[in-house]
CSV table of C-alpha atoms and ligand atoms in Angstrom, one decimal:
chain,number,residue,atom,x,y,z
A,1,UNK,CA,22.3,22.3,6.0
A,2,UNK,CA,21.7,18.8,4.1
A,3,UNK,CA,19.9,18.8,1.4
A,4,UNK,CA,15.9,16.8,2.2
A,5,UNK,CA,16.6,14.1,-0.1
A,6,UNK,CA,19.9,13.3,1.8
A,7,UNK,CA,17.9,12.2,4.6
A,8,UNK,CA,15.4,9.3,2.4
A,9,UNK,CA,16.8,5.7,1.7
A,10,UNK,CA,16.9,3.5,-1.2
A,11,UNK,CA,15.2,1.1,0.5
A,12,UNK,CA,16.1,-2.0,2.3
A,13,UNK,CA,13.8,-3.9,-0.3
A,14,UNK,CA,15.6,-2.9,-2.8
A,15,UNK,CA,18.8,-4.4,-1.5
A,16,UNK,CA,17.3,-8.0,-0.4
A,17,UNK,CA,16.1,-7.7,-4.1
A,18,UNK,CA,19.2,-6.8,-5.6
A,19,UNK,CA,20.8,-9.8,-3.7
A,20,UNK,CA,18.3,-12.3,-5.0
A,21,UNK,CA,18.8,-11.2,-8.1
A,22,UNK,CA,22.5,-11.9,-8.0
A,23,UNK,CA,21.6,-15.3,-6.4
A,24,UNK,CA,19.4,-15.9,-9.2
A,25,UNK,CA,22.0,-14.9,-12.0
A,26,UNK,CA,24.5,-17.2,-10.6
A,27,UNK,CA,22.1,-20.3,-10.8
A,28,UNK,CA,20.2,-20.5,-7.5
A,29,UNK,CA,16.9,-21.1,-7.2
A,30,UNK,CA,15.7,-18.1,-5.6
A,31,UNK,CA,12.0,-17.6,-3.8
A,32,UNK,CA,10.8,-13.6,-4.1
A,33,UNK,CA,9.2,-12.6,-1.2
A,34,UNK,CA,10.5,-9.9,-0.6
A,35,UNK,CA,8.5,-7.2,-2.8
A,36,UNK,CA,4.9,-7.0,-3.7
A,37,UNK,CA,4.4,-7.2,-7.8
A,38,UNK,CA,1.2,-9.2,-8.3
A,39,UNK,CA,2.2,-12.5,-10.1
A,40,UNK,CA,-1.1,-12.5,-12.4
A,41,UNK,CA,-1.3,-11.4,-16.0
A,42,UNK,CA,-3.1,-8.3,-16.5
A,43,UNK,CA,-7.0,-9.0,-17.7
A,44,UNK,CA,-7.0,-9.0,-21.1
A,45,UNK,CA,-9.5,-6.6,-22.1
A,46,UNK,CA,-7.3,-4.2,-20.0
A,47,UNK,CA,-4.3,-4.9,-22.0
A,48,UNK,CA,-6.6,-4.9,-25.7
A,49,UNK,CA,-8.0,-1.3,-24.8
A,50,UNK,CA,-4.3,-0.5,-24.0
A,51,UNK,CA,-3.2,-1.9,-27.1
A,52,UNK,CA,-5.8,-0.1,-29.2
A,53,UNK,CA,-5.2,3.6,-27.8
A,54,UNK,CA,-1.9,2.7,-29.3
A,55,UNK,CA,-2.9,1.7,-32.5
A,56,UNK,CA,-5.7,4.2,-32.7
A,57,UNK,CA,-2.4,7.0,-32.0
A,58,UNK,CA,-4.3,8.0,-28.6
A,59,UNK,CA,0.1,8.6,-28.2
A,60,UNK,CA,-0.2,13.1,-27.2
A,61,UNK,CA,-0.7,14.9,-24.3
A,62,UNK,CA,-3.7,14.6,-22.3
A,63,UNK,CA,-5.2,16.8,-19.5
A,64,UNK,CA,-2.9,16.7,-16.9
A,65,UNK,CA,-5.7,15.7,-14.2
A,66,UNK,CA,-6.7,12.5,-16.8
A,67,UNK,CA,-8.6,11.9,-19.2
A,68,UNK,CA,-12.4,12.8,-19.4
A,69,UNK,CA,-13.6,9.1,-20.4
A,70,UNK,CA,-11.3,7.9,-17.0
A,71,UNK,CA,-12.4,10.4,-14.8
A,72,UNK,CA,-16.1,10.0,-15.1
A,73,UNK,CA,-15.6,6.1,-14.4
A,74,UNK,CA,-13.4,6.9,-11.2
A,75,UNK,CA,-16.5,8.5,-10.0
A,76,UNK,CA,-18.8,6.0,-10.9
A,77,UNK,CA,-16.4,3.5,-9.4
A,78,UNK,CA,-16.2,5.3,-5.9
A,79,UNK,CA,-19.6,6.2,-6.0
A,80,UNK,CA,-20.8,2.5,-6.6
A,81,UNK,CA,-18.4,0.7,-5.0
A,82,UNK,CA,-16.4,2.8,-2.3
A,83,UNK,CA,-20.0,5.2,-2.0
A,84,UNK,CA,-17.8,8.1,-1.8
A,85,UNK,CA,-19.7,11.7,-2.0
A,86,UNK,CA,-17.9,12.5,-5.1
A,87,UNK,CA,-20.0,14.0,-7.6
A,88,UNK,CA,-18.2,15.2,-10.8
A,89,UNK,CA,-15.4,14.7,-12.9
A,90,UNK,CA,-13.2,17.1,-11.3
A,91,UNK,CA,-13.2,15.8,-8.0
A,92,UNK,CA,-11.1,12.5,-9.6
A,93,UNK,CA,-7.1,12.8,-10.7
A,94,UNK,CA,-5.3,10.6,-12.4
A,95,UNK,CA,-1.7,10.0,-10.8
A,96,UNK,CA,1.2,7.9,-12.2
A,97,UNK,CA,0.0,5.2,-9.2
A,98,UNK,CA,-0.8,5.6,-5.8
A,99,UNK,CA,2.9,6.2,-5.1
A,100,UNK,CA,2.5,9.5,-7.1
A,101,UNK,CA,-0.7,10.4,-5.3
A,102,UNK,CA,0.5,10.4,-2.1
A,103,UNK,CA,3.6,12.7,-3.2
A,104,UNK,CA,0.8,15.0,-4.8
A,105,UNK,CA,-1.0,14.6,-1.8
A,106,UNK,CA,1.3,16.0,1.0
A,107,UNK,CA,3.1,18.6,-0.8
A,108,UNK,CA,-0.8,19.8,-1.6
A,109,UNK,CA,-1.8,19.5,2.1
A,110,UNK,CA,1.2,20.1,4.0
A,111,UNK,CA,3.0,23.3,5.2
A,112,UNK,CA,6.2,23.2,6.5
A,113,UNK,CA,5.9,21.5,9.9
A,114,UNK,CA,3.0,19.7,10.1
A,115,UNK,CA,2.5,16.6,11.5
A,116,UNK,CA,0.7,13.5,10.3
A,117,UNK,CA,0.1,10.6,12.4
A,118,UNK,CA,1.0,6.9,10.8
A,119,UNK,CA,0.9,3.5,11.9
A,120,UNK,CA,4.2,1.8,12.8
A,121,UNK,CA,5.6,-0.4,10.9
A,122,UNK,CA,4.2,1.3,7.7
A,123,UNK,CA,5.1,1.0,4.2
A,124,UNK,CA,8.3,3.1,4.0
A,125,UNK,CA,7.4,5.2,1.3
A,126,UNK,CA,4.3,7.1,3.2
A,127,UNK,CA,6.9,8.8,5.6
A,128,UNK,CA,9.5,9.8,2.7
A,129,UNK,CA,7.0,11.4,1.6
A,130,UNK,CA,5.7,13.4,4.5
A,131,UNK,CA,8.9,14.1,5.0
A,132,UNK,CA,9.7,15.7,1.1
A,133,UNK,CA,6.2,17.7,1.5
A,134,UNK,CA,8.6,19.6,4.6
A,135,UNK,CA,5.9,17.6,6.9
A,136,UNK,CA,6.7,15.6,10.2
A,137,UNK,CA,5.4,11.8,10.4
A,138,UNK,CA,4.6,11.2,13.9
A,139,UNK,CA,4.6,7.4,14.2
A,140,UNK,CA,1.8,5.6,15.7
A,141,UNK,CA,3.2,1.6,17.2
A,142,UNK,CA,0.3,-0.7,16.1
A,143,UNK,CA,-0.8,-2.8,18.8
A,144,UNK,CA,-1.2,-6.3,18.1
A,145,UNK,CA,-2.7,-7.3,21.7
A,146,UNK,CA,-5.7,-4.8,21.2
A,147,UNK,CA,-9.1,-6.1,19.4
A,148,UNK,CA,-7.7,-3.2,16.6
A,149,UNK,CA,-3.7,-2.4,16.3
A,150,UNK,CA,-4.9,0.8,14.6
A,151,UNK,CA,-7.5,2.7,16.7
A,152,UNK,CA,-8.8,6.1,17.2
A,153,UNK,CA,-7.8,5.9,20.9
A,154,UNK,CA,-4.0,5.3,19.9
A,155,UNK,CA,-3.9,8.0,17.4
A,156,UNK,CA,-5.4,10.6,19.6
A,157,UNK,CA,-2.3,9.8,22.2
A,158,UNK,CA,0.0,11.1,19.4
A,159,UNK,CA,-1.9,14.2,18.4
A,160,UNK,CA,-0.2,18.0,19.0
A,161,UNK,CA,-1.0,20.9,17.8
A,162,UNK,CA,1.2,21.1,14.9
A,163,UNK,CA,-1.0,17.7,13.4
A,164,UNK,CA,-2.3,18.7,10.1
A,165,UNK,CA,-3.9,15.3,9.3
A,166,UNK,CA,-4.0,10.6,10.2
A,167,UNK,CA,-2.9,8.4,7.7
A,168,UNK,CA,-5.0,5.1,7.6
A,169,UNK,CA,-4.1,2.1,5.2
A,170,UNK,CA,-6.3,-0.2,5.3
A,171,UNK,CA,-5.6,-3.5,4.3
A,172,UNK,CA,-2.2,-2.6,5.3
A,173,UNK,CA,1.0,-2.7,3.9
A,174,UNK,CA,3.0,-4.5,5.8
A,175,UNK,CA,1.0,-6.2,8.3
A,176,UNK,CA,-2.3,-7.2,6.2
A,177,UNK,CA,-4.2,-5.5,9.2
A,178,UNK,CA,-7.6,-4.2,8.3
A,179,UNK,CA,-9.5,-1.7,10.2
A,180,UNK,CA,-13.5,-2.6,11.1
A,181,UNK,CA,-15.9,0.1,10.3
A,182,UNK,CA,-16.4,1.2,14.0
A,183,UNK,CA,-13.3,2.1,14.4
A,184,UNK,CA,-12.9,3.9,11.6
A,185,UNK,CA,-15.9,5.6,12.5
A,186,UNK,CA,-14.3,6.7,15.9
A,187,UNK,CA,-11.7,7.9,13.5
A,188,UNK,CA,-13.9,10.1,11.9
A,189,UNK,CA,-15.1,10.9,15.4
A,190,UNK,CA,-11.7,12.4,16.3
A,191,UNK,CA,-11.0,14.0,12.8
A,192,UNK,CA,-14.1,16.2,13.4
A,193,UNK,CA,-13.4,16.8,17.2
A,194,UNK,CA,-9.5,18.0,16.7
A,195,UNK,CA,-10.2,19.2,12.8
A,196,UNK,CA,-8.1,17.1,11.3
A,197,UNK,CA,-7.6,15.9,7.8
A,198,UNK,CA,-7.9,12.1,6.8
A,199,UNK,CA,-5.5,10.7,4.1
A,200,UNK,CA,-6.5,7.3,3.1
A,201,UNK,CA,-4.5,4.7,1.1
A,202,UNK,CA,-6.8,2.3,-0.1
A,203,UNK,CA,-4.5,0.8,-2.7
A,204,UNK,CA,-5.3,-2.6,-1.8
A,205,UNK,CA,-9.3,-2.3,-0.9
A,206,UNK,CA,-9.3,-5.5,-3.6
A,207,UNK,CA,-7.6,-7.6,-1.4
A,208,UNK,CA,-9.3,-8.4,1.7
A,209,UNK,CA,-10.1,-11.7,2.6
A,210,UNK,CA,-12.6,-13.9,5.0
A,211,UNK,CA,-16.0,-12.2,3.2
A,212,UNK,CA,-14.7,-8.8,5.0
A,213,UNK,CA,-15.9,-6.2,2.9
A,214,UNK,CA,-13.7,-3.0,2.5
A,215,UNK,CA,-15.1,0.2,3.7
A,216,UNK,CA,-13.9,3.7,2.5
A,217,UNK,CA,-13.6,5.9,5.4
A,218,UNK,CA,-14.4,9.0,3.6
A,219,UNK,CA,-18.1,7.6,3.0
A,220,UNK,CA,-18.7,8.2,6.5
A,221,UNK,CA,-21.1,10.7,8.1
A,222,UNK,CA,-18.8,13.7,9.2
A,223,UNK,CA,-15.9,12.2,7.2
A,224,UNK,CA,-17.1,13.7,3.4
A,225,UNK,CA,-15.6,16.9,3.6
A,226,UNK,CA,-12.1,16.1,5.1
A,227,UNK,CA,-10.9,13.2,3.4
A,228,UNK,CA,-8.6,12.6,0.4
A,229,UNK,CA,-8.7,8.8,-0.7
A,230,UNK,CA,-5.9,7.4,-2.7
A,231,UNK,CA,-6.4,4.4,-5.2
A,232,UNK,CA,-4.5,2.0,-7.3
A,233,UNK,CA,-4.8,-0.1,-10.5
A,234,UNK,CA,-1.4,-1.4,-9.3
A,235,UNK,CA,-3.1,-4.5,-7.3
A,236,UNK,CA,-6.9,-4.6,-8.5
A,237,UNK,CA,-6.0,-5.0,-11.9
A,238,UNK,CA,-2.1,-6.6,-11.7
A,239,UNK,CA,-1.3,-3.4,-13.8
A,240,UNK,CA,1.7,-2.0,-11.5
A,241,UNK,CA,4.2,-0.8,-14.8
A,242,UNK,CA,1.7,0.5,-16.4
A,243,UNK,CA,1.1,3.1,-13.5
A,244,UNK,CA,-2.1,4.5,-13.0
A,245,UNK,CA,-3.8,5.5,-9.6
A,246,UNK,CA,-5.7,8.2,-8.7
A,247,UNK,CA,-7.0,10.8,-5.7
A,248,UNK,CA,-10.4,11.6,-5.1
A,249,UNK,CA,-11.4,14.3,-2.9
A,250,UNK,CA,-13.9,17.4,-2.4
A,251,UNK,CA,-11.8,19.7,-1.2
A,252,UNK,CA,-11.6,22.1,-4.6
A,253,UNK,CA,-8.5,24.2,-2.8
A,254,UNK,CA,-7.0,20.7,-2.3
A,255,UNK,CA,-7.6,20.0,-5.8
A,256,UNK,CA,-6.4,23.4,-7.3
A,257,UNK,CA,-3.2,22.6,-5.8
A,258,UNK,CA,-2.7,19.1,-7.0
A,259,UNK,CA,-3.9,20.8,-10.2
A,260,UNK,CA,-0.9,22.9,-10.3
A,261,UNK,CA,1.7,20.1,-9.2
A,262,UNK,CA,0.7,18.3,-11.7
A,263,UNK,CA,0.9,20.8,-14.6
A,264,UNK,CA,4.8,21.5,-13.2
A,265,UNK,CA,6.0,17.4,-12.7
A,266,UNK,CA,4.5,14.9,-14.6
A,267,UNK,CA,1.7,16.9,-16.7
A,268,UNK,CA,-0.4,14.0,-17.1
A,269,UNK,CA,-0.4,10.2,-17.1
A,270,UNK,CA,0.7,7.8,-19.8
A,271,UNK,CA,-2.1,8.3,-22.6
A,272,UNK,CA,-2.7,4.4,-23.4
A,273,UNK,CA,-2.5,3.3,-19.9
A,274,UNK,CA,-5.3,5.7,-19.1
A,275,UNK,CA,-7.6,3.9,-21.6
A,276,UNK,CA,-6.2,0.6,-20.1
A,277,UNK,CA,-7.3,2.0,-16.9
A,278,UNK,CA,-10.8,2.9,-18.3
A,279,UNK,CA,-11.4,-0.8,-19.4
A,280,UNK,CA,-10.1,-2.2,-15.9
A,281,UNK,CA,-12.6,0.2,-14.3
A,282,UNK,CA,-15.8,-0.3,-16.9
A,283,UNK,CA,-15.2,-4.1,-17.9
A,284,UNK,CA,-16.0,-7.3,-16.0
A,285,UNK,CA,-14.7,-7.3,-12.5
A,286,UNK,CA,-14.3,-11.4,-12.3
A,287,UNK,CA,-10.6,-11.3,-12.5
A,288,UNK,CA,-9.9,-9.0,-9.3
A,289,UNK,CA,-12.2,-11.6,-7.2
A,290,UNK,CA,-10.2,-14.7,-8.6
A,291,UNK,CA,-7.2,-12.7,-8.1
A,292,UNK,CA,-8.1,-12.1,-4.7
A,293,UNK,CA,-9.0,-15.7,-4.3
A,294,UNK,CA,-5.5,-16.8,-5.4
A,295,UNK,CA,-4.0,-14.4,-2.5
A,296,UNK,CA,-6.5,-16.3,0.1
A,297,UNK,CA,-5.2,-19.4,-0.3
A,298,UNK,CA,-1.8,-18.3,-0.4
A,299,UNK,CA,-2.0,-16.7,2.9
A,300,UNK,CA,-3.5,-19.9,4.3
A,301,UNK,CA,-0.5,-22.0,2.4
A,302,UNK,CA,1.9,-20.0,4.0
A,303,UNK,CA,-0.2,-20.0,7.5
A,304,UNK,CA,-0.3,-23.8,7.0
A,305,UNK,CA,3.7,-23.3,6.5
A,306,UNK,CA,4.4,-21.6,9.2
A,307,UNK,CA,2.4,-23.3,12.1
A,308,UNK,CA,3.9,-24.7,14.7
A,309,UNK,CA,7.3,-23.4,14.3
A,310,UNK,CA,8.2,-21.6,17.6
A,311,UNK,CA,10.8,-18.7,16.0
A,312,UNK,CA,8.5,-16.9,13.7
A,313,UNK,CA,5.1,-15.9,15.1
A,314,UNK,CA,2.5,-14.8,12.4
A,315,UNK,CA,-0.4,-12.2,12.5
A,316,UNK,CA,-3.2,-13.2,10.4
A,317,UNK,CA,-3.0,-10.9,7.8
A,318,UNK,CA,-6.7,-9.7,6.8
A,319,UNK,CA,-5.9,-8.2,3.4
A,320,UNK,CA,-3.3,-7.3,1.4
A,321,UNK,CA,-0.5,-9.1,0.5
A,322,UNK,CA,1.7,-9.9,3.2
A,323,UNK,CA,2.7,-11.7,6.3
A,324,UNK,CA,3.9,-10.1,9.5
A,325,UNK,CA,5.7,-12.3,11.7
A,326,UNK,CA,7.7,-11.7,14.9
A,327,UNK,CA,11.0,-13.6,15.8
A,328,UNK,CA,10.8,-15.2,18.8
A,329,UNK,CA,13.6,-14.5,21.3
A,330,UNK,CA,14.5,-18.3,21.1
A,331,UNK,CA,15.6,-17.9,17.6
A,332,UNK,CA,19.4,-18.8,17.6
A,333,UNK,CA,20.1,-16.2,15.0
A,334,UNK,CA,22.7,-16.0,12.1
A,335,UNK,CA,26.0,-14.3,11.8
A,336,UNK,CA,25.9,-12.9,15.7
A,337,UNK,CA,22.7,-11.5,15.6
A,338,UNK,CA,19.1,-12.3,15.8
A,339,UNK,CA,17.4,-9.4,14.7
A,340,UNK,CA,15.6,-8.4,11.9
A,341,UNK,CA,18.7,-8.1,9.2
A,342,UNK,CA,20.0,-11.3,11.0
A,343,UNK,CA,16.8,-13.5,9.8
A,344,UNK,CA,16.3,-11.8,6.1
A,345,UNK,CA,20.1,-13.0,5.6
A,346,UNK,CA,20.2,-16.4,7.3
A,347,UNK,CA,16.8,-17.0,5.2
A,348,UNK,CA,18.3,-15.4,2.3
A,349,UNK,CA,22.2,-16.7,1.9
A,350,UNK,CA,20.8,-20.5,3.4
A,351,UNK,CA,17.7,-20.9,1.5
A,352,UNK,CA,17.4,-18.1,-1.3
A,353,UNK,CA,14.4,-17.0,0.1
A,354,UNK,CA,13.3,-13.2,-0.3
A,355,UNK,CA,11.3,-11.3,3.3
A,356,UNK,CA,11.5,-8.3,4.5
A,357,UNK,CA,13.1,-6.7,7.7
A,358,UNK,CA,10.7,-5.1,9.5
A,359,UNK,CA,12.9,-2.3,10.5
A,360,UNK,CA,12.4,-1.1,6.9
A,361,UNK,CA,8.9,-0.3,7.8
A,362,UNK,CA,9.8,1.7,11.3
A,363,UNK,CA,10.8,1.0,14.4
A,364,UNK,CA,7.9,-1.1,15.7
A,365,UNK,CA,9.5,-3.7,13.2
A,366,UNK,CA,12.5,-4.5,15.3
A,367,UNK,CA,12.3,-8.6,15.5
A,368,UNK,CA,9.9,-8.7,12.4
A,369,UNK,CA,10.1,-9.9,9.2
A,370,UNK,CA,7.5,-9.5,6.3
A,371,UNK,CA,6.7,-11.9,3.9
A,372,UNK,CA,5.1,-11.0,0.6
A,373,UNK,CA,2.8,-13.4,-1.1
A,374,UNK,CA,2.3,-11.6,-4.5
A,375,UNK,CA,4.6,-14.2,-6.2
A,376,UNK,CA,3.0,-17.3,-8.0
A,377,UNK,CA,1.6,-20.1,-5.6
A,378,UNK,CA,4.5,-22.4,-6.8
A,379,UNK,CA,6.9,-19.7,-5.3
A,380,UNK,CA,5.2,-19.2,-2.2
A,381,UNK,CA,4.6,-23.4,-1.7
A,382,UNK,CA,8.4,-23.7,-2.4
A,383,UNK,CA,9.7,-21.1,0.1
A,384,UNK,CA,7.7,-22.8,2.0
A,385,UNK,CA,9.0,-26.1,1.9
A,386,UNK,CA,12.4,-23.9,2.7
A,387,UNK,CA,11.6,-22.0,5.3
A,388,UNK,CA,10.0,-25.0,7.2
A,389,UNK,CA,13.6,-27.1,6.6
A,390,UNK,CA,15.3,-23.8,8.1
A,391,UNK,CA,13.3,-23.0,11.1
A,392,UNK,CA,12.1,-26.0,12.6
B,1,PLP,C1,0.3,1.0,0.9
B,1,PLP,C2,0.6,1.2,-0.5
B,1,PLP,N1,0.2,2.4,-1.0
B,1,PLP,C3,0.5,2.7,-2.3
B,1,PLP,C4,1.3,1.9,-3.1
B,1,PLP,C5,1.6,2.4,-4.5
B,1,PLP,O1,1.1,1.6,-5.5
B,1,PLP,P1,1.2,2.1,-7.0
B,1,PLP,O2,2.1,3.3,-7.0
B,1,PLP,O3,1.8,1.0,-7.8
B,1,PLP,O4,-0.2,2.5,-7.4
B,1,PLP,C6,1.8,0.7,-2.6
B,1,PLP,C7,2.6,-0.2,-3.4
B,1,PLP,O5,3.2,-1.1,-2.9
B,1,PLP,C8,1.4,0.4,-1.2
B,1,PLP,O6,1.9,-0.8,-0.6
């Protein structure tokens, strides 16, 4: 029998990464689209508190579930701003970023066989980890010819018995989709009907574009009691190395578990980057929105880019970070082939520019790329310029 780690990648990110990189070292003037790392500076109150819980020797063990001051403005956060049902302290945990919350997550709600429904393409890292929890991820295509590519209707058609909870990401990683209250409502809707838990990822709620406004599904009627939300400081606050994310939930069993996970892995978050986290959730709020501004009008540069070229087709992402495109069969492809691989190396090895194949994100990403937009505008305007002089 292989062992369960056998079966989870490295990543194909990593290796369009680690080929840029190379590019880079050898002089080339390389464009990183490829991975998501917000470009900004972290806000600088964020990185004073971070510096003074190091001078002040806030440098020992904390609580493994966070510390007090951070917890109780987690819930104030989610009560204000995601008006989340959570009450008290204890309902919030502090996890070494959302990545580490969604481990904690399905190893705490999982038993060995249960399935969890997730869109297709989805960020690779949510069915690793179904899979390490001994859970089954039951992929869900997203549909991009129906008024939502995520809906209720589409998740109930790959429901069985053996389905232990739905996934939603919303803004999503990879395809910037965002899901409209109604339907997440009719999510709810079938939660309650089949008894189902809901696992939300809400790690970029900050970056949503257009007005929208970001809804948290577990503030709906009927949806207090069975959800687990997962957040980030990663992307709100351009904090990603200093790690911090957190689970809120009202589950106490749920909790009890995470509880013990935590006290045998990590036993607790970096102590300054906790207080860093406090400031980012208690100070001034202006640099997320001009942050998220930035992103807007880097979409539309890109958009603006890519119109009118007839081999990549973009969806309009909606939030988050990236651009989805599909590669229209005209393409006349690179190397042989004109698939996915085919256009990440052509736009790679001919123009040093970083994407994406889609097939890292599932099947449903055959013929896709994804395009990350996190770099600095200069970046984005000069890949571009690139991509343009390639494609056209
Ligand atoms: C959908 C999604 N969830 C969670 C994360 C994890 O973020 P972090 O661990 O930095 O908080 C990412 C990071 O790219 C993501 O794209």
């Amino acid at each position: 029998m292989s062992h369960i780690l056998d079966s989870v990648s490295f990543g194909a990110i990593v290796q369009v990464r680690d080929r840029l990189l190379e590019q880079q070292a050898a002089g080339r003037r390389i464009f990183r689209l490829e991975s998501g790392d917000p470009s900004f500076d972290t806000p600088p109150h964020v990185r004073e508190a971070t510096a003074l819980a190091l001078a002040k020797g806030h440098t020992h063990y904390t609580a493994s579930t966070g510390i007090q001051p951070l917890r109780e403005a987690i819930v104030l956060k989610v009560r204000r701003d995601n008006r989340l049902p959570i009450d008290r302290a204890d309902q919030a945990i502090v996890t070494n970023g959302a990545m580490h919350g969604l481990y904690l997550t399905f190893r705490a709600l999982l038993d060995p066989g249960d399935e969890v429904v997730l869109p297709d393409p989805m960020w690779t890292e949510i069915a690793e980890n179904v899979r390490l929890a001994g859970g089954v991820p039951v992929r869900c295509p997203l549909d991009f010819d129906a008024p939502v590519p995520y809906s209720a209707a589409a998740i109930e058609r790959h429901l069985s018995p053996r389905t232990k909870a739905v996934f939603l990401n919303t803004p999503h990683n990879p395809t910037g989709a965002v899901i409209p209250k109604e339907e997440l409502e009719r999510v709810v809707e079938l939660a309650a009907r089949r008894d189902l838990r809901i696992v939300s990822d809400e790690a970029y709620e900050h970056v949503i574009f257009d007005g929208r406004e970001h809804v948290s599904i577990g503030s709906l009627p009927g949806a207090e009691e069975r959800t687990i939300t997962l957040f980030s400081t990663s992307k709100s606050y351009a904090m990603s190395g200093l790690r911090v994310g957190y689970i809120v939930s009202r589950d106490a069993h749920f909790l009890e578990r995470v509880k013990k996970l935590l006290r045998c892995t990590t036993n607790g978050v970096n102590s300054i980057s906790q207080h860093g986290a406090t400031a980012a959730l208690t100070g001034p709020q202006e640099a997320t929105k001009a942050m998220r501004d930035e992103y807007q009008a880097r979409r539309d540069m890109l958009l603006r880019g890519l119109a009118g070229l007839t081999v990549l087709h973009p969806v309009v992402p909606q939030g988050s970070f990236f651009l989805w495109a599909r590669i229209d069969p005209s393409w006349r492809g690179y190397q042989g082939a004109s698939d996915d691989w085919a256009m990440t190396n052509y736009l790679i090895d001919r123009g040093g520019v970083g994407s994406s194949p889609g097939t890292a994100f599932g099947p449903s990403g055959e013929r896709c790329v994804r395009f990350a937009f996190s770099c600095d505008s200069r970046q984005v305007e000069g890949a571009v310029d690139v991509v343009r002089g390639l494609l056209s």
